[in-house]
PDB file of C-alpha atoms and ligand atoms in Angstrom:
ATOM      1  CA  UNK T1078      17.365 -14.591   6.196  1.00  0.00           C
ATOM      2  CA  UNK T1079      16.748 -11.984   3.510  1.00  0.00           C
ATOM      3  CA  UNK T1080      19.192 -11.133   0.774  1.00  0.00           C
ATOM      4  CA  UNK T1081      19.719  -7.409  -0.110  1.00  0.00           C
ATOM      5  CA  UNK T1082      19.518  -6.793  -3.815  1.00  0.00           C
ATOM      6  CA  UNK T1083      21.920  -4.072  -4.928  1.00  0.00           C
ATOM      7  CA  UNK T1084      20.649  -2.207  -7.971  1.00  0.00           C
ATOM      8  CA  UNK T1085      18.955  -5.220  -9.429  1.00  0.00           C
ATOM      9  CA  UNK T1086      15.668  -4.643 -11.352  1.00  0.00           C
ATOM     10  CA  UNK T1087      12.713  -6.097  -9.482  1.00  0.00           C
ATOM     11  CA  UNK T1088       9.436  -6.900 -11.159  1.00  0.00           C
ATOM     12  CA  UNK T1089       6.149  -7.972  -9.647  1.00  0.00           C
ATOM     13  CA  UNK T1090       4.364 -10.778 -11.500  1.00  0.00           C
ATOM     14  CA  UNK T1091       1.126 -12.508 -10.592  1.00  0.00           C
ATOM     15  CA  UNK T1092       2.289 -15.617 -12.587  1.00  0.00           C
ATOM     16  CA  UNK T1093       3.436 -18.436 -10.339  1.00  0.00           C
ATOM     17  CA  UNK T1094       7.204 -18.478  -9.980  1.00  0.00           C
ATOM     18  CA  UNK T1095       8.340 -22.084 -10.428  1.00  0.00           C
ATOM     19  CA  UNK T1096      11.963 -23.049 -10.936  1.00  0.00           C
ATOM     20  CA  UNK T1097      12.797 -23.484 -14.645  1.00  0.00           C
ATOM     21  CA  UNK T1098       9.478 -22.012 -15.786  1.00  0.00           C
ATOM     22  CA  UNK T1099       9.409 -19.703 -18.884  1.00  0.00           C
ATOM     23  CA  UNK T1100       7.090 -16.742 -18.352  1.00  0.00           C
ATOM     24  CA  UNK T1101       5.809 -14.495 -21.155  1.00  0.00           C
ATOM     25  CA  UNK T1102       5.661 -10.959 -19.687  1.00  0.00           C
ATOM     26  CA  UNK T1103       2.762  -8.656 -20.454  1.00  0.00           C
ATOM     27  CA  UNK T1104       3.280  -5.780 -22.949  1.00  0.00           C
ATOM     28  CA  UNK T1105       3.775  -3.131 -20.187  1.00  0.00           C
ATOM     29  CA  UNK T1106       6.496  -5.119 -18.360  1.00  0.00           C
ATOM     30  CA  UNK T1107       8.115  -6.118 -21.723  1.00  0.00           C
ATOM     31  CA  UNK T1108       8.228  -2.497 -22.716  1.00  0.00           C
ATOM     32  CA  UNK T1109       9.620  -1.465 -19.364  1.00  0.00           C
ATOM     33  CA  UNK T1110      12.457  -4.015 -19.445  1.00  0.00           C
ATOM     34  CA  UNK T1111      13.403  -3.925 -23.116  1.00  0.00           C
ATOM     35  CA  UNK T1112      12.765  -0.300 -24.131  1.00  0.00           C
ATOM     36  CA  UNK T1113      12.994   1.638 -20.896  1.00  0.00           C
ATOM     37  CA  UNK T1114      15.675  -0.303 -19.039  1.00  0.00           C
ATOM     38  CA  UNK T1115      17.222  -1.605 -22.308  1.00  0.00           C
ATOM     39  CA  UNK T1116      17.783  -5.138 -21.025  1.00  0.00           C
ATOM     40  CA  UNK T1117      18.663  -7.736 -23.570  1.00  0.00           C
ATOM     41  CA  UNK T1118      18.693 -11.524 -23.795  1.00  0.00           C
ATOM     42  CA  UNK T1119      20.783 -13.063 -21.000  1.00  0.00           C
ATOM     43  CA  UNK T1120      20.278 -10.163 -18.556  1.00  0.00           C
ATOM     44  CA  UNK T1121      19.288 -11.042 -15.003  1.00  0.00           C
ATOM     45  CA  UNK T1122      16.454  -9.504 -12.965  1.00  0.00           C
ATOM     46  CA  UNK T1123      14.374 -10.490  -9.935  1.00  0.00           C
ATOM     47  CA  UNK T1124      10.700 -11.323 -10.060  1.00  0.00           C
ATOM     48  CA  UNK T1125       8.431 -11.637  -7.022  1.00  0.00           C
ATOM     49  CA  UNK T1126       4.975 -12.106  -5.678  1.00  0.00           C
ATOM     50  CA  UNK T1127       3.438 -12.610  -2.251  1.00  0.00           C
ATOM     51  CA  UNK T1128       2.716 -16.345  -2.803  1.00  0.00           C
ATOM     52  CA  UNK T1129       6.100 -17.481  -4.080  1.00  0.00           C
ATOM     53  CA  UNK T1130       8.645 -14.930  -2.782  1.00  0.00           C
ATOM     54  CA  UNK T1131      11.450 -13.562  -4.943  1.00  0.00           C
ATOM     55  CA  UNK T1132      13.435 -15.353  -7.665  1.00  0.00           C
ATOM     56  CA  UNK T1133      16.343 -14.490  -9.890  1.00  0.00           C
ATOM     57  CA  UNK T1134      15.256 -14.778 -13.487  1.00  0.00           C
ATOM     58  CA  UNK T1135      17.041 -14.441 -16.852  1.00  0.00           C
ATOM     59  CA  UNK T1136      15.663 -12.890 -20.036  1.00  0.00           C
ATOM     60  CA  UNK T1137      15.413 -15.552 -22.729  1.00  0.00           C
ATOM     61  CA  UNK T1138      13.731 -13.578 -25.488  1.00  0.00           C
ATOM     62  CA  UNK T1139      13.626  -9.857 -25.835  1.00  0.00           C
ATOM     63  CA  UNK T1140      12.098  -7.766 -28.565  1.00  0.00           C
ATOM     64  CA  UNK T1141      10.257  -4.446 -28.486  1.00  0.00           C
ATOM     65  CA  UNK T1142       6.870  -5.871 -27.550  1.00  0.00           C
ATOM     66  CA  UNK T1143       7.509  -9.374 -26.163  1.00  0.00           C
ATOM     67  CA  UNK T1144       9.884 -10.412 -23.454  1.00  0.00           C
ATOM     68  CA  UNK T1145      10.065 -13.764 -21.771  1.00  0.00           C
ATOM     69  CA  UNK T1146      12.084 -14.811 -18.742  1.00  0.00           C
ATOM     70  CA  UNK T1147      13.236 -18.037 -17.123  1.00  0.00           C
ATOM     71  CA  UNK T1148      12.949 -18.568 -13.359  1.00  0.00           C
ATOM     72  CA  UNK T1149      16.375 -19.580 -12.138  1.00  0.00           C
ATOM     73  CA  UNK T1150      16.641 -19.643  -8.356  1.00  0.00           C
ATOM     74  CA  UNK T1151      14.994 -18.351  -5.247  1.00  0.00           C
ATOM     75  CA  UNK T1152      16.599 -15.363  -3.495  1.00  0.00           C
ATOM     76  CA  UNK T1153      14.052 -14.429  -0.804  1.00  0.00           C
ATOM     77  CA  UNK T1154      11.032 -15.916   0.899  1.00  0.00           C
ATOM     78  CA  UNK T1155       7.768 -13.999   0.768  1.00  0.00           C
ATOM     79  CA  UNK T1156       7.222 -11.510   3.612  1.00  0.00           C
ATOM     80  CA  UNK T1157       3.721 -10.208   4.012  1.00  0.00           C
ATOM     81  CA  UNK T1158       2.896  -6.697   5.287  1.00  0.00           C
ATOM     82  CA  UNK T1159       1.133  -6.691   8.707  1.00  0.00           C
ATOM     83  CA  UNK T1160      -2.652  -6.381   8.626  1.00  0.00           C
ATOM     84  CA  UNK T1161      -3.084  -2.615   8.535  1.00  0.00           C
ATOM     85  CA  UNK T1162      -5.553  -0.824   6.200  1.00  0.00           C
ATOM     86  CA  UNK T1163      -5.483   2.835   5.238  1.00  0.00           C
ATOM     87  CA  UNK T1164      -8.818   4.503   4.471  1.00  0.00           C
ATOM     88  CA  UNK T1165      -8.263   7.906   2.817  1.00  0.00           C
ATOM     89  CA  UNK T1166     -10.270  10.344   0.797  1.00  0.00           C
ATOM     90  CA  UNK T1167      -8.473  10.893  -2.566  1.00  0.00           C
ATOM     91  CA  UNK T1168      -6.863  14.327  -2.858  1.00  0.00           C
ATOM     92  CA  UNK T1169      -5.535  16.305  -5.776  1.00  0.00           C
ATOM     93  CA  UNK T1170      -3.577  14.078  -8.208  1.00  0.00           C
ATOM     94  CA  UNK T1171      -0.010  14.638  -7.037  1.00  0.00           C
ATOM     95  CA  UNK T1172      -0.971  14.323  -3.371  1.00  0.00           C
ATOM     96  CA  UNK T1173      -2.828  11.112  -3.984  1.00  0.00           C
ATOM     97  CA  UNK T1174       0.167   9.800  -5.867  1.00  0.00           C
ATOM     98  CA  UNK T1175       2.236  10.664  -2.826  1.00  0.00           C
ATOM     99  CA  UNK T1176      -0.074   8.803  -0.421  1.00  0.00           C
ATOM    100  CA  UNK T1177      -0.045   5.658  -2.540  1.00  0.00           C
ATOM    101  CA  UNK T1178       3.717   5.605  -2.997  1.00  0.00           C
ATOM    102  CA  UNK T1179       4.719   6.480   0.546  1.00  0.00           C
ATOM    103  CA  UNK T1180       2.205   4.278   2.337  1.00  0.00           C
ATOM    104  CA  UNK T1181       3.309   1.345   0.148  1.00  0.00           C
ATOM    105  CA  UNK T1182       6.868   1.976   1.263  1.00  0.00           C
ATOM    106  CA  UNK T1183       5.647   2.196   4.854  1.00  0.00           C
ATOM    107  CA  UNK T1184       4.098  -1.272   4.616  1.00  0.00           C
ATOM    108  CA  UNK T1185       0.375  -0.654   4.251  1.00  0.00           C
ATOM    109  CA  UNK T1186      -1.539  -3.902   3.635  1.00  0.00           C
ATOM    110  CA  UNK T1187      -4.766  -2.599   2.030  1.00  0.00           C
ATOM    111  CA  UNK T1188      -5.768   0.875   0.761  1.00  0.00           C
ATOM    112  CA  UNK T1189      -9.439   1.806   0.586  1.00  0.00           C
ATOM    113  CA  UNK T1190     -10.320   5.081  -1.209  1.00  0.00           C
ATOM    114  CA  UNK T1191     -13.325   6.621   0.522  1.00  0.00           C
ATOM    115  CA  UNK T1192     -15.809   9.226  -0.632  1.00  0.00           C
ATOM    116  CA  UNK T1193     -16.702  11.639   2.089  1.00  0.00           C
ATOM    117  CA  UNK T1194     -18.797  14.784   2.063  1.00  0.00           C
ATOM    118  CA  UNK T1195     -15.721  16.966   1.495  1.00  0.00           C
ATOM    119  CA  UNK T1196     -13.834  14.684  -0.921  1.00  0.00           C
ATOM    120  CA  UNK T1197     -12.557  16.863  -3.793  1.00  0.00           C
ATOM    121  CA  UNK T1198     -11.297  14.236  -6.283  1.00  0.00           C
ATOM    122  CA  UNK T1199     -13.871  13.928  -9.101  1.00  0.00           C
ATOM    123  CA  UNK T1200     -12.814  10.615 -10.460  1.00  0.00           C
ATOM    124  CA  UNK T1201     -11.149   7.824  -8.427  1.00  0.00           C
ATOM    125  CA  UNK T1202      -8.904   5.835 -10.715  1.00  0.00           C
ATOM    126  CA  UNK T1203      -8.130   2.715  -8.705  1.00  0.00           C
ATOM    127  CA  UNK T1204      -6.319   0.999 -11.654  1.00  0.00           C
ATOM    128  CA  UNK T1205      -3.836   3.881 -11.577  1.00  0.00           C
ATOM    129  CA  UNK T1206      -3.385   3.423  -7.771  1.00  0.00           C
ATOM    130  CA  UNK T1207      -2.664  -0.234  -8.361  1.00  0.00           C
ATOM    131  CA  UNK T1208       0.028   0.547 -10.935  1.00  0.00           C
ATOM    132  CA  UNK T1209       1.643   3.059  -8.553  1.00  0.00           C
ATOM    133  CA  UNK T1210       1.560   0.605  -5.674  1.00  0.00           C
ATOM    134  CA  UNK T1211       3.152  -2.067  -7.834  1.00  0.00           C
ATOM    135  CA  UNK T1212       5.948   0.368  -8.864  1.00  0.00           C
ATOM    136  CA  UNK T1213       6.564   1.459  -5.239  1.00  0.00           C
ATOM    137  CA  UNK T1214       6.669  -2.152  -4.021  1.00  0.00           C
ATOM    138  CA  UNK T1215       9.194  -3.079  -6.779  1.00  0.00           C
ATOM    139  CA  UNK T1216      11.403  -0.176  -5.677  1.00  0.00           C
ATOM    140  CA  UNK T1217      11.218  -0.738  -1.855  1.00  0.00           C
ATOM    141  CA  UNK T1218      11.856  -4.507  -1.787  1.00  0.00           C
ATOM    142  CA  UNK T1219       8.486  -5.592  -0.612  1.00  0.00           C
ATOM    143  CA  UNK T1220       7.509  -9.020  -1.779  1.00  0.00           C
ATOM    144  CA  UNK T1221       3.767  -8.278  -1.667  1.00  0.00           C
ATOM    145  CA  UNK T1222       1.867  -5.349  -3.106  1.00  0.00           C
ATOM    146  CA  UNK T1223      -0.938  -3.523  -1.252  1.00  0.00           C
ATOM    147  CA  UNK T1224      -4.463  -4.487  -2.085  1.00  0.00           C
ATOM    148  CA  UNK T1225      -6.321  -1.493  -3.584  1.00  0.00           C
ATOM    149  CA  UNK T1226     -10.105  -1.703  -3.081  1.00  0.00           C
ATOM    150  CA  UNK T1227     -12.679   0.065  -5.169  1.00  0.00           C
ATOM    151  CA  UNK T1228     -13.712   3.491  -3.904  1.00  0.00           C
ATOM    152  CA  UNK T1229     -16.650   3.353  -1.478  1.00  0.00           C
ATOM    153  CA  UNK T1230     -18.868   5.920   0.350  1.00  0.00           C
ATOM    154  CA  UNK T1231     -17.672   6.327   3.945  1.00  0.00           C
ATOM    155  CA  UNK T1232     -21.177   5.623   5.262  1.00  0.00           C
ATOM    156  CA  UNK T1233     -21.550   2.381   3.242  1.00  0.00           C
ATOM    157  CA  UNK T1234     -18.084   1.219   4.350  1.00  0.00           C
ATOM    158  CA  UNK T1235     -18.875   1.821   8.032  1.00  0.00           C
ATOM    159  CA  UNK T1236     -22.288   0.027   7.810  1.00  0.00           C
ATOM    160  CA  UNK T1237     -20.555  -3.165   6.559  1.00  0.00           C
ATOM    161  CA  UNK T1238     -17.490  -2.830   8.789  1.00  0.00           C
ATOM    162  CA  UNK T1239     -15.883  -6.077  10.090  1.00  0.00           C
ATOM    163  CA  UNK T1240     -16.445  -5.526  13.814  1.00  0.00           C
ATOM    164  CA  UNK T1241     -13.201  -7.208  14.929  1.00  0.00           C
ATOM    165  CA  UNK T1242     -11.113  -4.621  13.064  1.00  0.00           C
ATOM    166  CA  UNK T1243     -10.249  -1.558  15.181  1.00  0.00           C
ATOM    167  CA  UNK T1244     -10.802   1.728  13.343  1.00  0.00           C
ATOM    168  CA  UNK T1245      -8.343   4.495  14.304  1.00  0.00           C
ATOM    169  CA  UNK T1246     -10.011   7.727  13.296  1.00  0.00           C
ATOM    170  CA  UNK T1247      -7.437  10.567  12.856  1.00  0.00           C
ATOM    171  CA  UNK T1248      -9.017  13.578  14.456  1.00  0.00           C
ATOM    172  CA  UNK T1249      -7.205  16.923  14.646  1.00  0.00           C
ATOM    173  CA  UNK T1250      -9.715  18.327  17.139  1.00  0.00           C
ATOM    174  CA  UNK T1251      -8.812  15.832  19.841  1.00  0.00           C
ATOM    175  CA  UNK T1252      -6.136  16.533  22.411  1.00  0.00           C
ATOM    176  CA  UNK T1253      -4.724  14.111  24.902  1.00  0.00           C
ATOM    177  CA  UNK T1254      -5.749  10.990  22.868  1.00  0.00           C
ATOM    178  CA  UNK T1255      -2.274  10.292  21.727  1.00  0.00           C
ATOM    179  CA  UNK T1256      -2.049   7.665  19.020  1.00  0.00           C
ATOM    180  CA  UNK T1257       1.017   5.938  20.460  1.00  0.00           C
ATOM    181  CA  UNK T1258      -0.905   4.906  23.589  1.00  0.00           C
ATOM    182  CA  UNK T1259      -4.000   3.842  21.717  1.00  0.00           C
ATOM    183  CA  UNK T1260      -2.180   1.875  18.986  1.00  0.00           C
ATOM    184  CA  UNK T1261      -0.431   0.050  21.881  1.00  0.00           C
ATOM    185  CA  UNK T1262      -3.706  -0.669  23.654  1.00  0.00           C
ATOM    186  CA  UNK T1263      -5.109  -2.479  20.609  1.00  0.00           C
ATOM    187  CA  UNK T1264      -1.837  -3.969  19.457  1.00  0.00           C
ATOM    188  CA  UNK T1265      -3.053  -7.493  18.714  1.00  0.00           C
ATOM    189  CA  UNK T1266      -6.108  -6.563  16.738  1.00  0.00           C
ATOM    190  CA  UNK T1267      -6.434  -6.110  12.978  1.00  0.00           C
ATOM    191  CA  UNK T1268      -6.568  -2.363  12.391  1.00  0.00           C
ATOM    192  CA  UNK T1269      -7.401   0.450   9.995  1.00  0.00           C
ATOM    193  CA  UNK T1270      -6.378   4.103   9.925  1.00  0.00           C
ATOM    194  CA  UNK T1271      -8.994   6.565   8.692  1.00  0.00           C
ATOM    195  CA  UNK T1272      -7.699   9.953   7.390  1.00  0.00           C
ATOM    196  CA  UNK T1273     -10.018  12.791   6.497  1.00  0.00           C
ATOM    197  CA  UNK T1274      -9.987  14.889   3.280  1.00  0.00           C
ATOM    198  CA  UNK T1275      -8.438  18.308   2.861  1.00  0.00           C
ATOM    199  CA  UNK T1276     -11.497  20.031   4.331  1.00  0.00           C
ATOM    200  CA  UNK T1277     -11.821  17.495   7.167  1.00  0.00           C
ATOM    201  CA  UNK T1278     -14.908  15.381   8.072  1.00  0.00           C
ATOM    202  CA  UNK T1279     -18.345  16.932   8.241  1.00  0.00           C
ATOM    203  CA  UNK T1280     -19.953  17.144  11.701  1.00  0.00           C
ATOM    204  CA  UNK T1281     -22.473  14.544  10.515  1.00  0.00           C
ATOM    205  CA  UNK T1282     -19.632  12.116   9.618  1.00  0.00           C
ATOM    206  CA  UNK T1283     -17.886  12.790  12.902  1.00  0.00           C
ATOM    207  CA  UNK T1284     -21.035  12.029  14.841  1.00  0.00           C
ATOM    208  CA  UNK T1285     -21.462   8.760  12.971  1.00  0.00           C
ATOM    209  CA  UNK T1286     -17.846   7.647  13.537  1.00  0.00           C
ATOM    210  CA  UNK T1287     -18.009   8.629  17.232  1.00  0.00           C
ATOM    211  CA  UNK T1288     -21.044   6.415  17.693  1.00  0.00           C
ATOM    212  CA  UNK T1289     -19.300   3.212  16.436  1.00  0.00           C
ATOM    213  CA  UNK T1290     -18.064   0.717  19.053  1.00  0.00           C
ATOM    214  CA  UNK T1291     -15.057  -0.343  16.966  1.00  0.00           C
ATOM    215  CA  UNK T1292     -13.856   3.242  16.268  1.00  0.00           C
ATOM    216  CA  UNK T1293     -11.473   5.248  18.345  1.00  0.00           C
ATOM    217  CA  UNK T1294     -10.387   8.849  17.677  1.00  0.00           C
ATOM    218  CA  UNK T1295      -6.625   9.520  17.815  1.00  0.00           C
ATOM    219  CA  UNK T1296      -4.503  12.621  17.776  1.00  0.00           C
ATOM    220  CA  UNK T1297      -1.206  13.139  15.967  1.00  0.00           C
ATOM    221  CA  UNK T1298      -0.279  16.190  18.050  1.00  0.00           C
ATOM    222  CA  UNK T1299      -1.227  19.836  18.318  1.00  0.00           C
ATOM    223  CA  UNK T1300      -0.617  20.898  14.697  1.00  0.00           C
ATOM    224  CA  UNK T1301      -3.053  20.533  11.805  1.00  0.00           C
ATOM    225  CA  UNK T1302      -1.333  18.247   9.326  1.00  0.00           C
ATOM    226  CA  UNK T1303      -2.186  17.904   5.635  1.00  0.00           C
ATOM    227  CA  UNK T1304      -4.059  14.781   4.941  1.00  0.00           C
ATOM    228  CA  UNK T1305      -1.053  13.163   3.142  1.00  0.00           C
ATOM    229  CA  UNK T1306       1.258  14.038   6.084  1.00  0.00           C
ATOM    230  CA  UNK T1307      -1.255  12.597   8.552  1.00  0.00           C
ATOM    231  CA  UNK T1308      -1.552   9.306   6.584  1.00  0.00           C
ATOM    232  CA  UNK T1309       2.207   8.805   6.521  1.00  0.00           C
ATOM    233  CA  UNK T1310       2.785   9.877  10.138  1.00  0.00           C
ATOM    234  CA  UNK T1311       0.012   7.609  11.475  1.00  0.00           C
ATOM    235  CA  UNK T1312       1.180   4.581   9.456  1.00  0.00           C
ATOM    236  CA  UNK T1313       4.798   5.153  10.578  1.00  0.00           C
ATOM    237  CA  UNK T1314       3.781   5.251  14.235  1.00  0.00           C
ATOM    238  CA  UNK T1315       1.457   2.215  13.904  1.00  0.00           C
ATOM    239  CA  UNK T1316       4.346   0.208  12.260  1.00  0.00           C
ATOM    240  CA  UNK T1317       6.746   1.261  15.085  1.00  0.00           C
ATOM    241  CA  UNK T1318       4.258   0.037  17.735  1.00  0.00           C
ATOM    242  CA  UNK T1319       2.535  -2.893  16.054  1.00  0.00           C
ATOM    243  CA  UNK T1320       4.599  -3.938  12.950  1.00  0.00           C
ATOM    244  CA  UNK T1321       6.674  -7.055  12.958  1.00  0.00           C
ATOM    245  CA  UNK T1322      10.289  -5.819  12.897  1.00  0.00           C
ATOM    246  CA  UNK T1323      11.780  -9.277  13.198  1.00  0.00           C
ATOM    247  CA  UNK T1324      10.584 -10.391   9.754  1.00  0.00           C
ATOM    248  CA  UNK T1325      13.146 -10.309   6.991  1.00  0.00           C
ATOM    249  CA  UNK T1326      16.149 -10.270   9.275  1.00  0.00           C
TER     250      UNK T1326
HETATM  251  N1  SAM P2148     -10.440  20.375   9.831  1.00  0.00           N
HETATM  252  C1  SAM P2148      -9.442  20.951   8.956  1.00  0.00           C
HETATM  253  C2  SAM P2148     -10.128  21.662   7.831  1.00  0.00           C
HETATM  254  O1  SAM P2148     -11.314  21.948   7.970  1.00  0.00           O
HETATM  255  O2  SAM P2148      -9.533  21.973   6.798  1.00  0.00           O
HETATM  256  C3  SAM P2148      -8.219  20.123   8.639  1.00  0.00           C
HETATM  257  C4  SAM P2148      -8.342  18.781   7.946  1.00  0.00           C
HETATM  258  S1  SAM P2148      -6.759  18.056   7.789  1.00  0.00           S
HETATM  259  C5  SAM P2148      -6.025  19.024   6.567  1.00  0.00           C
HETATM  260  C6  SAM P2148      -7.049  16.516   6.991  1.00  0.00           C
HETATM  261  C7  SAM P2148      -7.116  15.296   7.858  1.00  0.00           C
HETATM  262  O3  SAM P2148      -5.803  15.007   8.357  1.00  0.00           O
HETATM  263  C8  SAM P2148      -8.033  15.365   9.014  1.00  0.00           C
HETATM  264  O4  SAM P2148      -9.393  15.100   8.737  1.00  0.00           O
HETATM  265  C9  SAM P2148      -7.466  14.347   9.985  1.00  0.00           C
HETATM  266  O5  SAM P2148      -7.959  13.018   9.640  1.00  0.00           O
HETATM  267  C10 SAM P2148      -6.009  14.364   9.664  1.00  0.00           C
HETATM  268  N2  SAM P2148      -5.228  15.193  10.668  1.00  0.00           N
HETATM  269  C11 SAM P2148      -4.551  16.369  10.485  1.00  0.00           C
HETATM  270  N3  SAM P2148      -3.918  16.792  11.550  1.00  0.00           N
HETATM  271  C12 SAM P2148      -4.188  15.895  12.525  1.00  0.00           C
HETATM  272  C13 SAM P2148      -3.796  15.792  13.871  1.00  0.00           C
HETATM  273  N4  SAM P2148      -3.001  16.669  14.492  1.00  0.00           N
HETATM  274  N5  SAM P2148      -4.227  14.674  14.567  1.00  0.00           N
HETATM  275  C14 SAM P2148      -4.979  13.765  13.984  1.00  0.00           C
HETATM  276  N6  SAM P2148      -5.397  13.793  12.713  1.00  0.00           N
HETATM  277  C15 SAM P2148      -5.000  14.835  11.926  1.00  0.00           C
END
């Protein structure tokens, strides 16, 4: 049974959460708790990670740069996101921020930034993506945070693809290959959703993807969606068909 946490601050930590343990927080988290949220000694918050679950903790020292907490008691078990990857070509900054935040809320397991022929982002800052995913996970009550992989060229990724993982390729030119049906057909397989960049995939890339035995093109309907809309719509539908809704109840 999972406990709903009304308005309590949640903080992800990769330090093991063990009852009674005192944890020195890093400077960013210390700054956030003490300067931004203005918590002081004695205040309670929740800390979590995928391995240990979620614990109520208490601040035992608080100054501007250093904050330490004590792990008091467990409030929730760890619930891991289902095994769904999102492969997307980074967009302009605010749109990429949107994709990271919203797909974290929608329960993506792993995010792989891909470089395609029409990718417009000049620099892919994966450390920034990780910080955004952590923040979104803290807000939405996940107990894990998505894995953010280093950016990779689409061709290189596909050459080294784990064959047992089904690749759903979002293709706006298809009609009649509705994603609901196809997600359902491969329901028990690890999966990935591939979204194209703003300018779409090149014909060379499409040809390559179409030739792969583990790939299958899917449509999200008759309208051309922006890449960030397509990513969120596809993930929502995949979760509705293949996600584990019984967890956390
Ligand atoms: N081909 C167009 C172009 O040249 O600008 C549009 C690309 S669309 C803005 C970006 C990506 O969103 C596409 O590559 C595709 O992966 C996905 N997408 C958009 N609408 C879709 C739809 N109706 N069905 C499936 N995928 C879609």
